[in-house]
Coordinates of C-alpha atoms and ligand atoms in Angstrom, one line a residue:
X1 CA -6.2 -62.2 -1.9
X2 CA -3.3 -60.2 -0.5
X3 CA -0.7 -58.7 -2.9
X4 CA 1.8 -61.2 -4.4
X5 CA 0.3 -64.2 -2.4
X6 CA 1.8 -67.4 -3.7
X7 CA 4.0 -65.7 -6.3
X8 CA 6.8 -68.0 -7.5
X9 CA 9.0 -65.4 -9.2
X10 CA 11.5 -66.5 -11.8
X11 CA 14.6 -64.8 -13.2
X12 CA 14.0 -63.0 -16.5
X13 CA 16.7 -63.8 -19.0
X14 CA 16.4 -63.0 -22.7
X15 CA 12.8 -62.1 -22.2
X16 CA 11.9 -65.5 -20.8
X17 CA 11.0 -66.5 -17.2
X18 CA 13.6 -69.1 -16.2
X19 CA 14.3 -70.8 -12.9
X20 CA 17.8 -70.8 -11.5
X21 CA 20.1 -73.6 -12.8
X22 CA 20.3 -75.0 -9.3
X23 CA 16.5 -75.0 -9.0
X24 CA 16.6 -73.6 -5.4
X25 CA 14.3 -70.9 -4.1
X26 CA 14.3 -68.2 -1.4
X27 CA 11.3 -67.6 0.7
X28 CA 9.8 -64.1 0.6
X29 CA 8.9 -62.9 4.0
X30 CA 6.6 -60.0 4.9
X31 CA 8.3 -57.9 7.6
X32 CA 5.0 -56.9 9.1
X33 CA 4.2 -60.4 10.4
X34 CA 7.1 -62.7 9.5
X35 CA 4.9 -64.8 7.2
X36 CA 6.2 -66.4 4.0
X37 CA 4.0 -65.4 1.1
X38 CA 6.0 -66.0 -2.1
X39 CA 9.4 -67.1 -3.3
X40 CA 12.1 -66.0 -5.7
X41 CA 14.8 -67.9 -7.6
X42 CA 18.0 -68.5 -5.7
X43 CA 20.6 -67.8 -8.5
X44 CA 24.3 -68.3 -8.7
X45 CA 27.2 -67.9 -11.1
X46 CA 25.7 -70.0 -14.0
X47 CA 22.5 -67.9 -14.0
X48 CA 24.6 -64.7 -13.9
X49 CA 26.6 -66.0 -16.9
X50 CA 23.4 -66.7 -18.8
X51 CA 22.0 -63.2 -18.0
X52 CA 25.2 -61.4 -19.0
X53 CA 25.4 -63.4 -22.2
X54 CA 21.8 -62.4 -23.0
X55 CA 22.5 -58.8 -22.3
X56 CA 25.7 -58.9 -24.4
X57 CA 23.8 -60.4 -27.4
X58 CA 21.1 -57.8 -27.1
X59 CA 23.7 -55.1 -27.0
X60 CA 25.8 -56.3 -29.9
X61 CA 23.3 -57.8 -32.3
X62 CA 19.8 -56.9 -31.4
X63 CA 17.5 -54.1 -32.6
X64 CA 18.4 -52.1 -29.4
X65 CA 21.7 -51.0 -30.7
X66 CA 20.2 -49.9 -34.1
X67 CA 17.3 -48.0 -32.5
X68 CA 17.3 -44.3 -32.5
X69 CA 17.5 -42.5 -29.1
X70 CA 13.9 -41.3 -29.8
X71 CA 12.6 -44.8 -30.1
X72 CA 14.4 -45.9 -26.9
X73 CA 12.9 -42.9 -25.2
X74 CA 9.4 -43.8 -26.4
X75 CA 9.8 -47.3 -24.9
X76 CA 10.8 -45.9 -21.6
X77 CA 7.9 -43.4 -21.7
X78 CA 5.6 -46.4 -22.4
X79 CA 7.1 -48.3 -19.5
X80 CA 6.2 -45.3 -17.2
X81 CA 2.7 -45.5 -18.5
X82 CA 2.4 -49.2 -17.8
X83 CA 3.8 -48.7 -14.3
X84 CA 1.1 -46.1 -13.8
X85 CA -1.6 -48.4 -15.2
X86 CA -0.4 -51.1 -12.7
X87 CA 0.1 -48.8 -9.8
X88 CA -2.3 -50.4 -7.3
X89 CA -0.7 -53.9 -7.8
X90 CA 2.8 -52.6 -7.7
X91 CA 2.3 -50.3 -4.6
X92 CA 0.6 -53.1 -2.7
X93 CA 3.4 -55.6 -3.6
X94 CA 6.2 -53.2 -2.7
X95 CA 4.5 -52.4 0.6
X96 CA 4.0 -56.0 1.6
X97 CA 7.5 -57.1 0.5
X98 CA 9.3 -54.3 2.4
X99 CA 6.9 -53.5 5.2
X100 CA 6.7 -49.9 4.2
X101 CA 3.4 -48.0 4.9
X102 CA 0.9 -48.3 2.1
X103 CA 1.2 -44.6 1.1
X104 CA 5.0 -44.9 0.8
X105 CA 4.4 -47.8 -1.7
X106 CA 2.1 -45.5 -3.7
X107 CA 4.7 -42.6 -3.5
X108 CA 7.4 -45.0 -4.8
X109 CA 5.2 -46.0 -7.8
X110 CA 4.6 -42.3 -8.5
X111 CA 8.4 -41.6 -8.4
X112 CA 9.1 -44.7 -10.6
X113 CA 6.6 -43.4 -13.2
X114 CA 8.4 -40.0 -13.1
X115 CA 11.8 -41.6 -13.6
X116 CA 10.7 -43.5 -16.7
X117 CA 8.9 -40.4 -18.0
X118 CA 12.0 -38.2 -17.3
X119 CA 14.5 -40.5 -18.9
X120 CA 12.2 -41.4 -21.8
X121 CA 12.0 -37.6 -22.6
X122 CA 15.8 -37.2 -22.0
X123 CA 17.0 -40.1 -24.2
X124 CA 17.4 -38.0 -27.4
X125 CA 18.6 -34.8 -25.7
X126 CA 22.1 -35.9 -24.8
X127 CA 24.3 -34.1 -27.2
X128 CA 28.0 -34.3 -27.9
X129 CA 30.0 -31.2 -28.9
X130 CA 32.1 -30.0 -31.7
X131 CA 35.7 -29.1 -30.6
X132 CA 37.7 -26.3 -32.3
X133 CA 40.9 -28.2 -33.4
X134 CA 43.6 -28.0 -36.1
X135 CA 42.9 -26.4 -39.4
X136 CA 41.5 -29.0 -41.8
X137 CA 40.1 -31.2 -39.1
X138 CA 36.7 -31.8 -37.7
X139 CA 36.6 -33.1 -34.1
X140 CA 33.5 -33.9 -32.1
X141 CA 32.3 -36.0 -29.1
X142 CA 29.4 -38.3 -28.8
X143 CA 28.1 -40.1 -25.7
X144 CA 28.4 -43.8 -26.1
X145 CA 26.7 -46.5 -24.0
X146 CA 29.1 -48.5 -21.8
X147 CA 27.5 -51.8 -23.0
X148 CA 26.2 -54.2 -20.5
X149 CA 25.4 -52.5 -17.2
X150 CA 25.0 -54.5 -14.0
X151 CA 22.6 -52.8 -11.5
X152 CA 22.7 -54.1 -7.9
X153 CA 19.7 -52.8 -6.1
X154 CA 19.0 -52.5 -2.3
X155 CA 15.8 -53.4 -0.5
X156 CA 14.8 -50.0 0.9
X157 CA 13.3 -48.4 -2.3
X158 CA 13.4 -51.1 -5.0
X159 CA 10.9 -49.5 -7.3
X160 CA 12.5 -46.1 -7.2
X161 CA 16.1 -47.2 -7.3
X162 CA 15.5 -49.6 -10.1
X163 CA 13.7 -46.9 -12.1
X164 CA 16.6 -44.4 -11.7
X165 CA 19.1 -47.0 -12.7
X166 CA 17.2 -48.6 -15.6
X167 CA 15.8 -45.3 -16.8
X168 CA 19.2 -43.7 -17.2
X169 CA 21.0 -46.9 -18.4
X170 CA 18.4 -47.8 -21.1
X171 CA 18.0 -44.2 -22.2
X172 CA 21.7 -44.2 -23.2
X173 CA 21.4 -47.5 -25.1
X174 CA 23.0 -49.9 -22.6
X175 CA 21.5 -53.3 -21.8
X176 CA 21.0 -54.4 -18.3
X177 CA 21.4 -57.2 -15.8
X178 CA 19.7 -56.3 -12.5
X179 CA 20.3 -58.1 -9.2
X180 CA 17.6 -56.9 -6.8
X181 CA 18.0 -57.5 -3.0
X182 CA 17.1 -60.9 -1.7
X183 CA 14.7 -59.2 0.7
X184 CA 12.7 -57.3 -1.9
X185 CA 12.8 -58.6 -5.5
X186 CA 9.2 -59.0 -6.5
X187 CA 8.5 -55.5 -8.0
X188 CA 11.8 -55.7 -10.0
X189 CA 10.7 -58.9 -11.7
X190 CA 7.3 -57.3 -12.4
X191 CA 8.9 -54.2 -13.9
X192 CA 11.1 -56.2 -16.2
X193 CA 8.0 -58.0 -17.5
X194 CA 6.4 -54.6 -18.1
X195 CA 9.5 -53.4 -19.9
X196 CA 9.0 -56.3 -22.4
X197 CA 5.4 -55.3 -22.8
X198 CA 6.5 -51.7 -23.4
X199 CA 8.6 -52.8 -26.3
X200 CA 12.1 -53.5 -24.8
X201 CA 13.6 -56.2 -27.0
X202 CA 14.2 -59.5 -25.2
X203 CA 17.6 -59.5 -23.5
X204 CA 17.8 -55.8 -22.9
X205 CA 16.4 -55.9 -19.4
X206 CA 17.4 -59.1 -17.5
X207 CA 16.8 -59.9 -13.9
X208 CA 18.7 -62.4 -11.7
X209 CA 17.4 -62.8 -8.1
X210 CA 19.3 -64.3 -5.2
X211 CA 21.7 -63.5 -2.4
X212 CA 24.5 -60.9 -2.6
X213 CA 27.3 -63.3 -2.1
X214 CA 25.9 -65.9 -4.5
X215 CA 24.5 -63.8 -7.4
X216 CA 25.7 -60.2 -6.7
X217 CA 29.3 -61.1 -6.3
X218 CA 29.7 -63.0 -9.6
X219 CA 27.8 -60.3 -11.4
X220 CA 30.1 -57.5 -10.1
X221 CA 33.2 -59.5 -11.0
X222 CA 31.9 -60.7 -14.4
X223 CA 34.2 -59.9 -17.3
X224 CA 31.2 -59.6 -19.6
X225 CA 29.9 -56.6 -17.6
X226 CA 31.1 -53.2 -18.8
X227 CA 29.8 -51.0 -15.9
X228 CA 28.5 -51.6 -12.4
X229 CA 26.0 -49.3 -10.6
X230 CA 25.3 -50.0 -6.9
X231 CA 23.1 -48.5 -4.2
X232 CA 23.5 -49.9 -0.7
X233 CA 25.7 -50.1 2.3
X234 CA 29.2 -48.7 2.3
X235 CA 30.8 -52.1 3.2
X236 CA 29.1 -53.9 0.3
X237 CA 30.0 -51.0 -2.0
X238 CA 33.6 -51.5 -1.2
X239 CA 33.4 -55.3 -2.0
X240 CA 31.7 -54.5 -5.3
X241 CA 34.3 -52.0 -6.3
X242 CA 37.0 -54.5 -5.5
X243 CA 35.3 -57.1 -7.6
X244 CA 34.7 -54.6 -10.5
X245 CA 38.4 -53.6 -10.3
X246 CA 39.5 -57.1 -11.4
X247 CA 38.2 -56.1 -14.8
X248 CA 38.9 -52.4 -14.5
X249 CA 35.3 -51.5 -14.9
X250 CA 33.7 -48.2 -14.0
X251 CA 31.3 -47.9 -11.2
X252 CA 28.7 -45.6 -9.7
X253 CA 28.4 -46.0 -5.9
X254 CA 25.5 -44.6 -3.9
X255 CA 26.3 -45.6 -0.4
X256 CA 25.4 -44.7 3.2
X257 CA 25.0 -41.4 4.9
X258 CA 24.9 -39.6 8.3
X259 CA 23.1 -36.6 7.0
X260 CA 22.7 -33.5 9.2
X261 CA 19.9 -30.9 9.4
X262 CA 21.3 -27.6 10.8
X263 CA 18.7 -25.6 12.7
X264 CA 19.7 -22.0 13.5
X265 CA 18.0 -20.0 16.1
X266 CA 16.5 -17.6 13.5
X267 CA 14.9 -20.4 11.5
X268 CA 11.2 -20.9 11.0
X269 CA 11.1 -23.6 13.7
X270 CA 7.5 -24.5 13.0
X271 CA 8.3 -25.2 9.4
X272 CA 11.5 -27.1 10.3
X273 CA 9.9 -29.5 12.8
X274 CA 7.7 -31.8 10.7
X275 CA 10.5 -31.9 8.0
X276 CA 13.1 -32.9 10.5
X277 CA 10.9 -35.6 11.9
X278 CA 9.8 -37.0 8.5
X279 CA 13.4 -37.0 7.2
X280 CA 14.3 -39.7 9.8
X281 CA 10.9 -41.5 10.1
X282 CA 10.2 -41.9 6.4
X283 CA 10.6 -45.6 5.4
X284 CA 11.5 -46.4 9.1
X285 CA 14.8 -44.5 8.7
X286 CA 15.9 -47.0 6.1
X287 CA 16.9 -44.3 3.6
X288 CA 20.4 -43.5 2.6
X289 CA 19.6 -39.8 2.7
X290 CA 17.8 -40.0 6.0
X291 CA 18.4 -36.9 8.1
X292 CA 19.8 -38.8 11.1
X293 CA 21.5 -35.9 12.9
X294 CA 19.9 -32.7 13.9
X295 CA 22.3 -29.9 14.9
X296 CA 20.5 -27.1 16.8
X297 CA 21.8 -23.7 17.7
X298 CA 22.1 -23.5 21.5
X299 CA 19.5 -20.7 22.2
X300 CA 16.7 -22.8 20.8
X301 CA 18.1 -26.3 21.6
X302 CA 15.9 -26.8 24.6
X303 CA 12.7 -25.6 22.9
X304 CA 13.3 -27.4 19.6
X305 CA 14.2 -30.7 21.2
X306 CA 11.1 -30.4 23.5
X307 CA 8.9 -30.1 20.4
X308 CA 10.8 -32.9 18.6
X309 CA 10.3 -35.1 21.7
X310 CA 6.6 -34.5 21.8
X311 CA 6.3 -35.7 18.2
X312 CA 8.6 -38.7 18.7
X313 CA 6.7 -39.8 21.7
X314 CA 3.5 -39.9 19.6
X315 CA 5.0 -42.0 16.7
X316 CA 3.7 -45.6 16.4
X317 CA 5.3 -48.4 14.3
X318 CA 2.5 -50.4 12.7
X319 CA 2.1 -53.1 10.1
X320 CA 2.3 -51.8 6.5
X321 CA -1.4 -52.2 5.9
X322 CA -2.3 -49.8 8.7
X323 CA -0.4 -47.1 6.9
X324 CA 0.9 -45.6 10.2
X325 CA 3.8 -43.3 10.9
X326 CA 6.3 -46.0 10.1
X327 CA 6.3 -49.8 9.4
X328 CA 8.5 -52.6 10.6
X329 CA 12.2 -52.7 9.5
X330 CA 13.1 -55.0 6.6
X331 CA 14.1 -58.1 8.5
X332 CA 15.0 -59.5 11.9
X333 CA 18.7 -59.0 11.4
X334 CA 18.2 -55.3 10.7
X335 CA 15.8 -54.9 13.6
X336 CA 18.3 -56.5 15.9
X337 CA 21.1 -54.3 14.5
X338 CA 19.2 -51.1 15.2
X339 CA 18.1 -52.3 18.6
X340 CA 21.7 -53.0 19.4
X341 CA 22.7 -49.5 18.3
X342 CA 20.1 -48.0 20.6
X343 CA 21.2 -50.1 23.5
X344 CA 24.9 -49.3 23.0
X345 CA 24.2 -45.6 22.7
X346 CA 22.2 -45.7 26.0
X347 CA 25.0 -47.7 27.7
X348 CA 27.5 -45.1 26.5
X349 CA 25.5 -42.4 28.2
X350 CA 23.4 -40.8 25.5
X351 CA 20.2 -39.3 26.8
X352 CA 16.9 -40.6 25.5
X353 CA 14.7 -37.6 25.0
X354 CA 11.8 -39.5 23.7
X355 CA 10.7 -42.9 22.5
X356 CA 7.8 -43.7 20.2
X357 CA 6.1 -47.1 20.4
X358 CA 5.1 -50.2 18.6
X359 CA 1.4 -50.8 18.2
X360 CA 0.3 -53.1 21.0
X361 CA -1.4 -55.5 18.5
X362 CA 1.4 -55.5 15.9
X363 CA 2.0 -59.2 14.8
X364 CA 4.5 -61.0 17.0
X365 CA 6.6 -62.1 14.0
X366 CA 7.1 -58.6 12.7
X367 CA 10.4 -56.7 12.8
X368 CA 9.4 -53.6 14.7
X369 CA 11.6 -50.8 16.2
X370 CA 10.1 -47.9 18.1
X371 CA 11.5 -44.5 17.0
X372 CA 14.1 -43.0 19.4
X373 CA 15.3 -39.4 19.9
X374 CA 18.7 -39.0 21.6
X375 CA 19.9 -35.7 23.0
X376 CA 23.2 -34.1 23.9
X377 CA 25.0 -36.7 21.8
X378 CA 28.8 -36.8 22.0
X379 CA 30.1 -35.9 18.5
X380 CA 32.8 -38.5 18.8
X381 CA 30.4 -41.3 19.8
X382 CA 29.4 -44.2 17.5
X383 CA 25.8 -42.9 17.3
X384 CA 27.1 -39.6 16.0
X385 CA 29.4 -41.0 13.4
X386 CA 27.9 -44.3 12.0
X387 CA 24.8 -45.0 10.0
X388 CA 22.0 -46.7 12.0
X389 CA 19.5 -47.2 9.1
X390 CA 16.6 -47.1 11.5
X391 CA 14.2 -44.6 13.1
X392 CA 16.9 -43.1 15.4
X393 CA 17.6 -39.4 15.5
X394 CA 20.6 -37.9 17.3
X395 CA 20.4 -34.2 18.4
X396 CA 23.5 -32.0 19.1
X397 CA 23.8 -28.4 20.3
X398 CA 26.1 -25.9 18.6
X399 CA 27.3 -22.3 18.9
X400 CA 27.5 -20.3 15.7
X401 CA 28.2 -21.0 12.0
X402 CA 31.7 -22.4 12.3
X403 CA 30.8 -25.0 14.8
X404 CA 27.7 -26.0 12.8
X405 CA 29.8 -26.5 9.7
X406 CA 32.5 -28.5 11.6
X407 CA 29.9 -30.8 13.2
X408 CA 28.0 -31.2 9.9
X409 CA 31.2 -32.2 8.1
X410 CA 32.4 -34.2 11.0
X411 CA 31.6 -37.7 9.7
X412 CA 33.2 -39.7 6.9
X413 CA 29.9 -39.4 5.0
X414 CA 28.7 -36.6 2.8
X415 CA 25.3 -37.4 1.1
X416 CA 22.7 -34.8 2.0
X417 CA 22.3 -31.8 4.4
X418 CA 19.6 -29.4 5.4
X419 CA 20.2 -25.8 6.5
X420 CA 17.4 -24.0 8.3
X421 CA 17.9 -20.2 8.8
X422 CA 16.1 -17.0 7.7
X423 CA 19.4 -15.1 7.2
X424 CA 20.0 -15.0 3.4
X425 CA 23.8 -14.5 3.7
X426 CA 24.1 -17.4 6.1
X427 CA 22.0 -19.7 3.8
X428 CA 24.6 -19.2 1.1
X429 CA 27.7 -19.3 3.3
X430 CA 26.7 -22.5 5.1
X431 CA 25.4 -24.3 2.0
X432 CA 28.7 -23.6 0.3
X433 CA 30.8 -25.0 3.2
X434 CA 28.9 -28.2 3.6
X435 CA 30.5 -31.3 2.0
X436 CA 27.5 -33.2 0.6
X437 CA 26.1 -34.2 -2.7
X438 CA 22.9 -32.3 -2.1
X439 CA 22.2 -29.4 0.3
X440 CA 18.7 -28.1 0.9
X441 CA 18.0 -24.7 2.4
X442 CA 14.8 -24.5 4.4
X443 CA 13.8 -27.8 3.0
X444 CA 15.0 -31.4 3.0
X445 CA 14.5 -34.1 0.4
X446 CA 14.9 -37.6 1.8
X447 CA 15.0 -39.7 -1.3
X448 CA 13.1 -37.3 -3.5
X449 CA 13.8 -35.3 -6.5
X450 CA 13.9 -37.2 -9.8
X451 CA 15.5 -34.2 -11.6
X452 CA 18.1 -33.5 -8.9
X453 CA 21.6 -35.1 -9.3
X454 CA 22.2 -37.3 -6.3
X455 CA 25.3 -39.0 -4.9
X456 CA 28.0 -38.6 -2.2
X457 CA 31.3 -37.5 -1.1
X458 CA 33.7 -39.7 1.0
X459 CA 32.1 -42.9 2.3
X460 CA 28.8 -41.9 0.7
X461 CA 30.2 -42.9 -2.6
X462 CA 30.9 -41.4 -6.0
X463 CA 29.3 -40.9 -9.4
X464 CA 25.8 -39.3 -9.6
X465 CA 22.4 -40.8 -10.2
X466 CA 19.1 -39.0 -10.9
X467 CA 18.6 -36.0 -13.1
X468 CA 20.5 -35.4 -16.3
X469 CA 23.8 -36.1 -14.6
X470 CA 23.0 -39.8 -14.4
X471 CA 23.0 -39.9 -18.2
X472 CA 26.6 -38.8 -18.2
X473 CA 27.5 -41.6 -15.7
X474 CA 25.7 -44.1 -17.9
X475 CA 27.7 -43.3 -21.0
X476 CA 31.2 -42.6 -22.0
X477 CA 32.6 -39.7 -24.1
X478 CA 34.0 -40.7 -27.5
X479 CA 36.0 -38.3 -29.5
X480 CA 36.0 -38.6 -33.3
X481 CA 38.5 -36.7 -35.5
X482 CA 38.3 -36.3 -39.3
X483 CA 41.2 -34.9 -41.4
X484 CA 39.2 -33.4 -44.3
X485 CA 42.1 -31.4 -45.6
Ligands
ADP1 P1 22.2 -55.2 3.5 O1 23.5 -55.3 4.2 O2 21.3 -54.4 4.3 O3 21.6 -56.4 3.0 P2 23.6 -54.4 1.2 O4 24.1 -53.1 0.9 O5 24.6 -55.5 1.5 O6 22.5 -54.3 2.3 O7 22.7 -55.0 -0.1 C1 22.4 -54.2 -1.2 C2 22.5 -55.1 -2.4 O8 23.8 -55.6 -2.5 C3 21.6 -56.4 -2.4 O9 21.1 -56.6 -3.7 C4 22.5 -57.5 -1.9 O10 22.1 -58.7 -2.3 C5 23.8 -57.1 -2.7 N1 25.0 -57.6 -2.2 C6 25.3 -57.9 -0.9 N2 26.6 -58.4 -0.8 C7 27.1 -58.4 -2.0 C8 28.4 -58.7 -2.6 N3 29.4 -59.2 -1.9 N4 28.6 -58.6 -3.9 C9 27.6 -58.1 -4.7 N5 26.4 -57.7 -4.2 C10 26.1 -57.9 -2.9

């Protein structure tokens, strides 16, 4: 039987599977063929209330708050081991639910295991500090959990993004209410079950599924939530921040991007080529850190785009089970949005340098988009400035370092950048001038790097996930002062 076939996923509240109060359900559709294969609970405010109350009880009264950081870490480490033990099931489910190629589902499970392992190991290594203060006083800081953390998760990398949120939040002693995306909730429900099995006390890790406006909105505005972490589109991030502001809650926002890769004429072009292609094709371009712009120094613009074009022309979108270059996009709406972007760019005069294809026998009901490479893109155009979230790469020519940096920093986003050059001085100069949360030199990490702090400037958001830095976001400093005379 195919992965997840017939699954009727429930919410998980207080360690128990429960249906939504309204009893309604949402069909789960496979983007590769448009077929319904499972369903999730369609939750609303009363379900959110129940989940937040459960997380609050687990935070205030439960064994969780009395556990040592080492014990919490062991539970997370065990969760990582359980994810690993269930890797085939989880990878197949993620791949079917999102349409991502099978190997990407496997890579996502591997990354999720690493997050739980990393945060399991880090849980008891977050130290406060002693502060030199007045004579006769002892002053020190500790890192305290926020309390109940709401995690609103997108559909592009549910396993990975859940793992980085849950790993850091639970390591610091918070309890969780997770609202996965309506388009891809199945692995989140499964991971919450595994967390129970790993020893997470009931109520520590709650899941409420449903639509953003019906379940996500009441969660982000809930007075019982102490902190909100969100990964997703910039527009939704703005709405969530406004909702959290009603209660003056802190937020971590990991939003969109329009990330550049800068290729200088002296770069190792052979090394850059596959990385530039992969950075926009991975997950069908549905990656916040997708390298969606390539800036090429003029002397090699023609040669480099010719090579890129060859590779783009050979790319084929296929159903997830074929494990091709890329799968379908997540749903019809997204596929139409990306197709609209491409049509608008063409109508505005952008040159199509190459177009990949969709497998001739791809199922009719699937949400496919052929990859497109645009050249000589006007830096002021919509294609140059807005996030497409699909397999669409825009190429630009530049002259010299200054223009490269101006173009790279020329959008409202600032998530990731790549700099390709063999000149050591330039590597440092350009990396320093780029306004982005991560800069790679002669490399690019679309979505990777468990250990590397990740987050944006400007419209790409604020706060940092991943690495040790996330543990700081998922806790608050508390200063204690003793007058011992
Ligand atoms: P998309 O627009 O592609 O669906 P979003 O960024 O809107 O992507 O979705 C990311 C997550 O945010 C999903 O879990 C979605 O349900 C949730 N979401 C959407 N709208 C809201 C909202 N107004 N308030 C809270 N969560 C929301």
